Coordinates of C-alpha atoms and ligand atoms in Angstrom, one line a residue:
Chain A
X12 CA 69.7 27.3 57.1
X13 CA 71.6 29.4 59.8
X14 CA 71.2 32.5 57.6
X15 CA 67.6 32.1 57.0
X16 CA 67.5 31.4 61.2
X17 CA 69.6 34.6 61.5
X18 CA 67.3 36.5 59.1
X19 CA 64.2 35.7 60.2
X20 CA 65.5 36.5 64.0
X21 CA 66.5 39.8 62.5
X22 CA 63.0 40.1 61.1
X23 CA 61.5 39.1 64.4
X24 CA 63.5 41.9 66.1
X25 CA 63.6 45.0 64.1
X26 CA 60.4 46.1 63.2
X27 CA 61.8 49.5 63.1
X28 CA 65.0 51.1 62.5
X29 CA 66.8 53.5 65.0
X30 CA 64.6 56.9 65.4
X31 CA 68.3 59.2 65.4
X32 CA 70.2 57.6 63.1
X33 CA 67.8 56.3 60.9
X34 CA 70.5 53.0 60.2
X35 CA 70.9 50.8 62.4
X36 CA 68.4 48.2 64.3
X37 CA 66.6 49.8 67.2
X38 CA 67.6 48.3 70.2
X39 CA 66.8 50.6 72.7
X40 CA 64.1 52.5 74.6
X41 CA 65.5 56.3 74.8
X42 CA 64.8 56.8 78.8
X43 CA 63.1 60.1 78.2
X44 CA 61.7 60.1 75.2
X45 CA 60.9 56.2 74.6
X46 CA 62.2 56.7 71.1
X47 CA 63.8 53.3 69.6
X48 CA 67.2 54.1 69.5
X49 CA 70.4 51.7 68.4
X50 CA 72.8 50.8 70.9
X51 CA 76.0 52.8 69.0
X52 CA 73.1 55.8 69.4
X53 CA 72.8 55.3 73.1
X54 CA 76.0 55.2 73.9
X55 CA 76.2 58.4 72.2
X56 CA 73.0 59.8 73.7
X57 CA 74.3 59.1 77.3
X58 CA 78.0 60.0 77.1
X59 CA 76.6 63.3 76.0
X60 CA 74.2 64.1 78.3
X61 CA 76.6 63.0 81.0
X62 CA 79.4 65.9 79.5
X63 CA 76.6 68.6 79.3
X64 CA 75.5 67.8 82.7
X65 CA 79.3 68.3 83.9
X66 CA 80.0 71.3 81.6
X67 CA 76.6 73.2 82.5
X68 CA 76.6 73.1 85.7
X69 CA 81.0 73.3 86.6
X70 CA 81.4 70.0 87.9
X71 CA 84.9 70.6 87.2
X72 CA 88.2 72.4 86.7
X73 CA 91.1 71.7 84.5
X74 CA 93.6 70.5 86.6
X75 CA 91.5 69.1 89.3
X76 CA 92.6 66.2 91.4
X77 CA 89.0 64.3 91.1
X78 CA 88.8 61.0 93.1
X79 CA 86.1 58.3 92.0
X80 CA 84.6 56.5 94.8
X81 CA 84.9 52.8 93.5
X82 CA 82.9 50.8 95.1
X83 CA 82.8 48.1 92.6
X84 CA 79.4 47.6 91.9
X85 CA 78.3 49.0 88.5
X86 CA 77.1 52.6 89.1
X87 CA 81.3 53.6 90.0
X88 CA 82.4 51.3 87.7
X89 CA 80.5 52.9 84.5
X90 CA 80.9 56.2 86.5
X91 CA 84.7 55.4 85.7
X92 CA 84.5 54.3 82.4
X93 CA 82.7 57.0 81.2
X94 CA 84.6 59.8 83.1
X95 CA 87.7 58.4 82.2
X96 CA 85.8 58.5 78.3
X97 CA 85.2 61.9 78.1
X98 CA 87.6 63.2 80.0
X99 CA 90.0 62.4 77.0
X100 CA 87.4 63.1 74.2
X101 CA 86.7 66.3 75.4
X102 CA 90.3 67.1 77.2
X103 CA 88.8 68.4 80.6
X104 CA 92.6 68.0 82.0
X105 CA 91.7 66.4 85.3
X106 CA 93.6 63.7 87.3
X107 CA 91.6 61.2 87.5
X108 CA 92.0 58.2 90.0
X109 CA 89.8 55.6 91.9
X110 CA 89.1 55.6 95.6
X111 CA 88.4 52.4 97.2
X112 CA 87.9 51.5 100.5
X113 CA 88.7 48.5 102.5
X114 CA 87.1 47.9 106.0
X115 CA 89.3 45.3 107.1
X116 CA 86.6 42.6 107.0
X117 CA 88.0 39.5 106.3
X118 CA 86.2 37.7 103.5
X119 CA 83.9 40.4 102.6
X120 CA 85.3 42.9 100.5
X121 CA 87.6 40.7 98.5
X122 CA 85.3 39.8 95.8
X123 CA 84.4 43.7 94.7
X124 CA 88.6 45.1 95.6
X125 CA 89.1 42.4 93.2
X126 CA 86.7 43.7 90.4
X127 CA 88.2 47.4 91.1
X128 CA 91.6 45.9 90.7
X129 CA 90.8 44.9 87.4
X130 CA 89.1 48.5 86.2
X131 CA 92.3 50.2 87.5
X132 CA 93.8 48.4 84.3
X133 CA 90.8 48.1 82.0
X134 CA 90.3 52.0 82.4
X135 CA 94.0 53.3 83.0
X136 CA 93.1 54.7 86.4
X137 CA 95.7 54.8 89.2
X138 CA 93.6 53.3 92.2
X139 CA 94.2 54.4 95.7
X140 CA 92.5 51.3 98.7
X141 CA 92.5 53.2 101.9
X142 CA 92.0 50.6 104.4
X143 CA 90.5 51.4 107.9
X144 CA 93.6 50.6 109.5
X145 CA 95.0 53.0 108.0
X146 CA 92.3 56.0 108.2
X147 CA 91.0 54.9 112.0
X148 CA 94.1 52.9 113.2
X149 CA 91.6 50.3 113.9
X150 CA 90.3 47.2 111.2
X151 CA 86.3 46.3 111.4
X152 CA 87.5 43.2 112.1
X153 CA 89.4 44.5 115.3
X154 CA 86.8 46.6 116.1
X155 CA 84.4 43.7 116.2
X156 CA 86.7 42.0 118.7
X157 CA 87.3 44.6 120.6
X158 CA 83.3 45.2 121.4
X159 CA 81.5 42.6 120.3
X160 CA 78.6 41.6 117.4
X161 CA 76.1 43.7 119.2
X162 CA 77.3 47.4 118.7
X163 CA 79.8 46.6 115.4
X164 CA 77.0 48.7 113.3
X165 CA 77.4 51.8 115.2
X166 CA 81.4 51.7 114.1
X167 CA 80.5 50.6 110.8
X168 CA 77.5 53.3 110.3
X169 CA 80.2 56.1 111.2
X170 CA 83.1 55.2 110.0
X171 CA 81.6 54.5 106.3
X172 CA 80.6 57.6 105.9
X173 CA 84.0 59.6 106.7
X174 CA 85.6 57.1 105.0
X175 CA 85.6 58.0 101.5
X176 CA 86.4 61.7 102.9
X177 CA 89.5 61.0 104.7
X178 CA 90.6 58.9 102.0
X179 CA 90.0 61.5 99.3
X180 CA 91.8 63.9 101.7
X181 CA 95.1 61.6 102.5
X182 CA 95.7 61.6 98.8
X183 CA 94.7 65.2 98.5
X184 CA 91.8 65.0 95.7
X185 CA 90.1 68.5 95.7
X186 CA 86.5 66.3 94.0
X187 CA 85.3 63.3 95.0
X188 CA 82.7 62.1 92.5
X189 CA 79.7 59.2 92.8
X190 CA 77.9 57.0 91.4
X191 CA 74.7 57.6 92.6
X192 CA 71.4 57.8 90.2
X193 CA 68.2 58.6 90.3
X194 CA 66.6 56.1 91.7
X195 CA 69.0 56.7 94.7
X196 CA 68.0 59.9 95.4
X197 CA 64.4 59.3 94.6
X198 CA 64.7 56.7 97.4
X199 CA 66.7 59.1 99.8
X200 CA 63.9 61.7 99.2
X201 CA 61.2 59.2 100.4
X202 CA 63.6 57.5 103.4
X203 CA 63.4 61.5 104.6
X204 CA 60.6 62.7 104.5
X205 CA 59.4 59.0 105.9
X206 CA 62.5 60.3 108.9
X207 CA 61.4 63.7 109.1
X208 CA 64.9 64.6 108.2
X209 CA 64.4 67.7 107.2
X210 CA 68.4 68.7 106.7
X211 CA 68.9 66.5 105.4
X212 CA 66.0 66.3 102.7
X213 CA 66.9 69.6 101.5
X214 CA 69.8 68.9 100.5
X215 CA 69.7 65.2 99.1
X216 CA 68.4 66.6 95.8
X217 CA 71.7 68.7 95.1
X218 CA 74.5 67.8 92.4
X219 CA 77.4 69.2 94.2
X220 CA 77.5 68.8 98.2
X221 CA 79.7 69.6 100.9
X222 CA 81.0 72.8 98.9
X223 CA 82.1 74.6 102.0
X224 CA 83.4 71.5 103.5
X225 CA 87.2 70.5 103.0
X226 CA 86.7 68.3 99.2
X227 CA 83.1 68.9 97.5
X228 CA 81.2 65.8 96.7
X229 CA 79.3 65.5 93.0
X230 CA 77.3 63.0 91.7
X231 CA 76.9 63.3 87.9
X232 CA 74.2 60.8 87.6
X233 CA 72.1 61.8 90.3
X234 CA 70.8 65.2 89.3
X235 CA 71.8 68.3 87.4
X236 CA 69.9 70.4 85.1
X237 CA 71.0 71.6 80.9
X238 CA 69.3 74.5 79.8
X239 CA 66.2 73.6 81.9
X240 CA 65.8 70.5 81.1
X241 CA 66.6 67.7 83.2
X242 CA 69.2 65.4 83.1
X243 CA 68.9 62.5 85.2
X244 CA 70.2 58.6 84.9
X245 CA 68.6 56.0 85.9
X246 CA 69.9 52.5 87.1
X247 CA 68.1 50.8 84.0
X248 CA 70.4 52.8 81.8
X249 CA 73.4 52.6 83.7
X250 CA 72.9 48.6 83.9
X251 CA 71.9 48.6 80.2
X252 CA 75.5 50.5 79.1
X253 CA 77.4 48.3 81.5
X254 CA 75.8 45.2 79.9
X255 CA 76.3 46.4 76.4
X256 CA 80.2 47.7 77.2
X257 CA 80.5 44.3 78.7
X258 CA 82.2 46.5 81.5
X259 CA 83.4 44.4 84.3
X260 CA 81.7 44.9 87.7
X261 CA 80.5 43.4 91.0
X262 CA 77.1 42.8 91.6
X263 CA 77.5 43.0 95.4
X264 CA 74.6 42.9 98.0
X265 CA 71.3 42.8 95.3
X266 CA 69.3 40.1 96.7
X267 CA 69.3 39.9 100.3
X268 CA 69.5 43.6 100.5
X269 CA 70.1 44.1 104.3
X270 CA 68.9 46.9 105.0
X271 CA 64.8 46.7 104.9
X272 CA 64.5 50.2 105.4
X273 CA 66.1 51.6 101.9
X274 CA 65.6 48.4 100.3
X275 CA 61.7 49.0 101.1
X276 CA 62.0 52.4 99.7
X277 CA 63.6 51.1 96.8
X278 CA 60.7 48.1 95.8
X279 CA 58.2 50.8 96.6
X280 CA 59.6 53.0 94.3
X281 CA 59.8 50.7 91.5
X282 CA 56.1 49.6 91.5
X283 CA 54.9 53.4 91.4
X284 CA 57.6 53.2 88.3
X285 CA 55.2 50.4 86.7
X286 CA 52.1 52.1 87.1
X287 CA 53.2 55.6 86.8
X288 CA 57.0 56.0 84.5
X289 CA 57.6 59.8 85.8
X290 CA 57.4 58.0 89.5
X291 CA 61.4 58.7 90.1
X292 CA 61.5 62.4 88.9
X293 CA 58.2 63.1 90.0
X294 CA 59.5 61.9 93.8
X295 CA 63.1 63.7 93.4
X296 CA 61.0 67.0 92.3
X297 CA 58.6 67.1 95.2
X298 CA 62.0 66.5 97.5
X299 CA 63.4 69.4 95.6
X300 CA 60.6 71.5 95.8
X301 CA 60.2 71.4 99.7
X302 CA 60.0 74.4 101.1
X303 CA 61.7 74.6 105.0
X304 CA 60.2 77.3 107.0
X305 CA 62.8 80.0 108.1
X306 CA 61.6 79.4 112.1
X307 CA 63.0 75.8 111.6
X308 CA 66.0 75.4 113.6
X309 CA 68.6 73.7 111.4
X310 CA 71.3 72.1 113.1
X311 CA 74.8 73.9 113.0
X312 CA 77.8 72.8 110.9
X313 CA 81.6 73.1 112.3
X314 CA 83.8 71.0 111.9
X315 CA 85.8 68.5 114.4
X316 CA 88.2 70.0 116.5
X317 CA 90.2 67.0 116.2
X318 CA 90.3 65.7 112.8
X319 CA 88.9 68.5 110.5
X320 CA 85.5 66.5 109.2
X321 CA 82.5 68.3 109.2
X322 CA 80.6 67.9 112.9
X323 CA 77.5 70.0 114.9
X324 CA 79.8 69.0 117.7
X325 CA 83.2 70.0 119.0
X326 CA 84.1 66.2 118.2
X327 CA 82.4 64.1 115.4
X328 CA 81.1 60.8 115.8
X329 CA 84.0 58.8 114.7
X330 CA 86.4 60.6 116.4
X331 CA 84.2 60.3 120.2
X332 CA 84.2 56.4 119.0
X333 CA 87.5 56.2 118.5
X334 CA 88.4 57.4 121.7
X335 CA 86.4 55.4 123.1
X336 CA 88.3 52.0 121.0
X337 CA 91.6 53.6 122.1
X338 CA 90.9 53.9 125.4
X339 CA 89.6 50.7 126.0
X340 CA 86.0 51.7 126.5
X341 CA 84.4 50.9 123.1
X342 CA 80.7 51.9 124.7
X343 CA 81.8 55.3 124.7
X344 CA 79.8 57.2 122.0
X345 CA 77.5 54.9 121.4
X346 CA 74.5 56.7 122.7
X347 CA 71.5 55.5 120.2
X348 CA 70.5 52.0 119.5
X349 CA 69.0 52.7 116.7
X350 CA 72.0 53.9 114.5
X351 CA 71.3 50.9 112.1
X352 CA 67.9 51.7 110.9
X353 CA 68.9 55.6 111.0
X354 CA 71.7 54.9 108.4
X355 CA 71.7 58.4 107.1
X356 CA 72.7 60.3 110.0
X357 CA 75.4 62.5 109.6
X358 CA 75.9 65.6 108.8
X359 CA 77.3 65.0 105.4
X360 CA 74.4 63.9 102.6
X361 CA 75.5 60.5 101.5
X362 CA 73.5 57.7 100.2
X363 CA 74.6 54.3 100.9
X364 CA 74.3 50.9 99.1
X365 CA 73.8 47.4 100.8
X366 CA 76.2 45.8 98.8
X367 CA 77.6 42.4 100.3
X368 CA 75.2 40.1 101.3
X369 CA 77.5 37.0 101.3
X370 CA 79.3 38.5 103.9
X371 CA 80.1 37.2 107.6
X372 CA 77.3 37.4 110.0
X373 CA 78.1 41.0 111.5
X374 CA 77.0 42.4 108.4
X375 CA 73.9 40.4 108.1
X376 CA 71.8 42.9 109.7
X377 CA 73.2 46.1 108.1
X378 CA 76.2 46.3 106.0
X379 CA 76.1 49.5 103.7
X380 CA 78.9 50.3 101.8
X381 CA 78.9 54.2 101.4
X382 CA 79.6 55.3 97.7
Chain B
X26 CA 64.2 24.3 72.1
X27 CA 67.9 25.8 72.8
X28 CA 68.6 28.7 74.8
X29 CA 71.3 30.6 76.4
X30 CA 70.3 32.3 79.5
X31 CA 72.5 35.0 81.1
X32 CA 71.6 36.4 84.7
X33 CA 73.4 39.4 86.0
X34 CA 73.4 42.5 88.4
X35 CA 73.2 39.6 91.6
X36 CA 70.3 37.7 89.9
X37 CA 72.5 34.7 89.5
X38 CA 72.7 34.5 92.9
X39 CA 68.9 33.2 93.3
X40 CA 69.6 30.0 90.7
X41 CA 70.3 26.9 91.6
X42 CA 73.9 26.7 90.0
X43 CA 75.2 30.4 90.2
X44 CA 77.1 31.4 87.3
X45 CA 75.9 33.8 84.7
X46 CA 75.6 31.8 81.7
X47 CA 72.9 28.9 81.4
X48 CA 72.5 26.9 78.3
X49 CA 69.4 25.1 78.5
X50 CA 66.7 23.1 76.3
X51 CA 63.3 24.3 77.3
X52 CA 60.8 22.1 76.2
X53 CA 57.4 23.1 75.0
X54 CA 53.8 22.8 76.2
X55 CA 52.4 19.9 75.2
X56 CA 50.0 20.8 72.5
X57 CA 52.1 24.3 71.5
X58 CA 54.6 24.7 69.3
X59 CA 55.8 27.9 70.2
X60 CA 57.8 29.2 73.1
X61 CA 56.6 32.7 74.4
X62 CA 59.0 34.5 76.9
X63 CA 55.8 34.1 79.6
X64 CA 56.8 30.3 78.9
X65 CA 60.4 30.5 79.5
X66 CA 59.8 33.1 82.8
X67 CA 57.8 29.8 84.4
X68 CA 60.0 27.5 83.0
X69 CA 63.0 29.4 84.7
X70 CA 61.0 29.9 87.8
X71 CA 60.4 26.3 88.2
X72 CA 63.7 25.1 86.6
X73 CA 66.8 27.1 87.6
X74 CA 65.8 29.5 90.6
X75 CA 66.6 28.0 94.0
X76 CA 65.1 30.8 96.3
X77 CA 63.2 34.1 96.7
X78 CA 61.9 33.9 93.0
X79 CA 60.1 36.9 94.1
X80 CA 62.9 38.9 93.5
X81 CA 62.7 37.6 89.7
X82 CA 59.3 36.9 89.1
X83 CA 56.5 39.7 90.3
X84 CA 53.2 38.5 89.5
X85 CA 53.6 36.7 85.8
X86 CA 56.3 38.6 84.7
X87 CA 59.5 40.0 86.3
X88 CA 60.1 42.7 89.0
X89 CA 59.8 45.5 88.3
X90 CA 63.7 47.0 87.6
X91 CA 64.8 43.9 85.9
X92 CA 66.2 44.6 82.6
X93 CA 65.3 42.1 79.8
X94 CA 67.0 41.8 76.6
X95 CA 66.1 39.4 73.9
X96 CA 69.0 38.9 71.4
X97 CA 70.5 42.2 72.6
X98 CA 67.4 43.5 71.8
X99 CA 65.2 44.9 75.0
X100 CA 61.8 42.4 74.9
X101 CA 59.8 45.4 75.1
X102 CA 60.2 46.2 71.8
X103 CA 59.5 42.6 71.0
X104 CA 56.6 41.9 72.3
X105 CA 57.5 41.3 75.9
X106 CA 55.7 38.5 77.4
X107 CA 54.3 37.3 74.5
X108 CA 57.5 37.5 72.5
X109 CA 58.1 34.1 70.8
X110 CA 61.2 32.7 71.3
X111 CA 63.4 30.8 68.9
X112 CA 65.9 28.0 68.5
X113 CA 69.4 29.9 69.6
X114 CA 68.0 32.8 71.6
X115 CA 70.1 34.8 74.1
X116 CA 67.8 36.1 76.5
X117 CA 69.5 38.2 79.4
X118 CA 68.0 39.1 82.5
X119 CA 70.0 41.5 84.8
X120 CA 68.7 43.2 88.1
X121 CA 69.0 46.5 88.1
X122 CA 68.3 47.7 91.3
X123 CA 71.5 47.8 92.9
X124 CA 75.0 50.0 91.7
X125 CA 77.8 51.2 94.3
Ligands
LIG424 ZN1 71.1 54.9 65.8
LIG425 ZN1 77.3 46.8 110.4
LIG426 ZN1 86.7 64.0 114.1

């Protein structure tokens, strides 16, 4: 009876075989192509698309010091897997370790440091936690105390985004390499142009960033071009190989996605998907395609005269705020109220997730997590 | 009729008891004799989710960005809301709209 059951269901299931290797069960949409493809062909289709991307356009050199920015959640954690992957199979000789980052929030990181502590065996991958204390001196926690529920976001906003950075820098990583897909930048391109942020909407689209700055940031998954065509990766597929390599990650923030800007953006985004499939690369295209006129003033990058990050002014953000924390007038710095809604404002092109929404109440109106 | 449900990428976080994996026994129409996935999607909606079932449910099928597999299989290849389901089925639902 059971192997009748178990027939029929495989009956019920495989009307076709797999379009590539002509064996197996098709599982599978291929993203691009819609072919029904087996999962042992996906796998392969994905792994290699994700080397080419890195070999055509010199993501990397042997030797290199690359940090991962871990965050957890499942676009770093198959970002891992799979660097970790073909970084043996196809011996790119890089040092590979993760990067995580710990705000010193009590009770609100645990769950996903947790998850990364676990991949740092699964995968082989020395892990490196920075904590804020360590990079700022200061814990969010601290900082919270020390000015109150009302301004925390400001701190948070800023010190996110240098965090990963300084971390990568303290352990003296010459890469730091991301998670970030598609469907982020496609919702980075929109949050833009819908800011009028027109520095930064030229260069959201790019693979690499921050070459000129002290460690280059890449994003394998976001964006990249092979022989003219394409390659980008989608969340669906990076859920669908985390699901079928039963790799172990955090499903942080999801649901109650603070942040209604991006999160907006995002649900937008995926009904122009339904009705039209080439929504995503149609919307990271037109970002990419923008032409700036050469009278546009763009602002000027130095770097801070204190700390080395990459500032328009003589001091950057977190440095002016930290002043301010160590000097016992935490207000200092904090000129715009709107730093929340504006989460992308820095000089430095980084996306940022909305991870943790079972978090404490100061990160019930923001909380981004910056991989 | 026997099922095992699995909810991931945060989805589990919407049901009433939230863990990943639900075995459940969802019961037929009266008068049908079949379970169709646009069955189970109401059953699930009325049975296991405790709140914002619009972040599951759009309209009679899921959002948009959730990722549904029927016996490791992705339902669109099956028929999606009008595949039938069977005694034993593993469906999996997992939102994909979040990473880090
Ligand atoms: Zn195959
Ligand atoms: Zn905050
Ligand atoms: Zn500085």
């Amino acid at each position: 009876m059971e192997t009748i059951q178990a027939l029929e269901k495989v009956k019920r299931t495989t009307a076709r075989v797999c379009s590539l290797c002509n064996q197996r069960k098709a599982a599978l949409k291929r993203p691009k192509t819609l072919e029904q493809i087996c999962i042992e062909c996906f796998y392969n289709v994905f792994e290699d698309e994700i080397h080419r991307v890195i070999i055509e356009n010199n993501l990397f050199k042997p030797g290199e010091r690359v940090a991962i920015g871990a965050s957890g959640g499942k676009d770093s954690t198959v970002l891992a897997y799979v660097l970790s992957e073909l970084n043996r199979r196809h011996n790119y000789g890089l040092d590979l370790f993760l990067l995580s980052v710990d705000e010193g929030i009590t009770g609100y990181r645990d769950d996903s440091l947790e998850t990364v502590k676990r991949n740092e065996l699964q995968y082989g991958l020395p892990l490196k936690i920075v904590s804020y204390k360590e990079l700022y001196g200061w814990t969010m926690d601290e900082i919270v105390k020390a000015i109150g529920l009302k301004n925390n976001c400001t701190f948070c906003g800023v010190f996110r985004r240098q965090a990963l950075d300084r971390g990568a820098a303290l352990i003296q990583a010459d890469k730091i390499v991301t998670g970030h897909n598609a469907d982020d930048i496609a919702e980075t391109v929109l949050l833009n142009i819908l800011r009028g942020d027109i520095a930064r909407l030229s260069r959201c689209t790019d693979i690499t960033t921050g070459e000129n700055g002290p460690i280059p940031r890449c994003k394998p998954f976001k964006y990249a071009y092979e022989k003219e065509i394409e390659v980008k990766t989608k969340s669906l597929t990076l859920s669908t190989y985390a699901y079928f390599k039963k790799l172990d990650y955090f499903s942080t923030e999801c649901i109650y996605s603070p942040n209604a800007y991006r999160g907006f953006a995002r649900e937008f985004i995926k009904d122009l998907e339904r009705i039209r499939p080439s929504a995503i690369l149609d919307i990271i295209r037109s970002g990419e395609n923008f032409r700036i006129s050469t009278t546009t003033r763009m602002p000027e990058q130095g770097t801070c005269q204190r700390c080395g990050y990459i500032s328009s002014q003589k001091l950057c953000k977190a440095c002016v705020l930290l002043d301010g924390l160590n000097r016992g007038l935490p207000k200092l710095g904090i000129g715009r109220k709107k730093e929340c809604t504006r989460e992308n404002s820095n000089n430095q092109e980084q996306i940022k997730r909305n991870p943790e929404n079972k978090g404490p109440s100061l990160h019930s109106k923001h909380g981004n997590i910056e991989f | 009729m026997r099922l095992t449900l699995e909810f991931g990428g945060g989805l589990e976080l919407l049901l009433k008891e939230s863990v990943k994996l639900h075995q459940v026994d969802v019961t037929q129409k009266s008068g049908e004799d079949k379970v169709t996935m646009r069955d189970l999607l109401s059953w699930v909606k009325g049975n296991l989710i405790k709140e914002r079932p619009e972040m599951f449910i759009k309209g009679d099928s899921v959002r948009p960005g959730v990722l549904v597999l029927i016996n490791d299989c992705d339902w669109e290849l099956c028929g999606n809301l009008d595949a039938e389901l069977e005694e034993k089925d593993m469906i999996v639902f997992i939102s994909t709209l979040h990473g880090g």
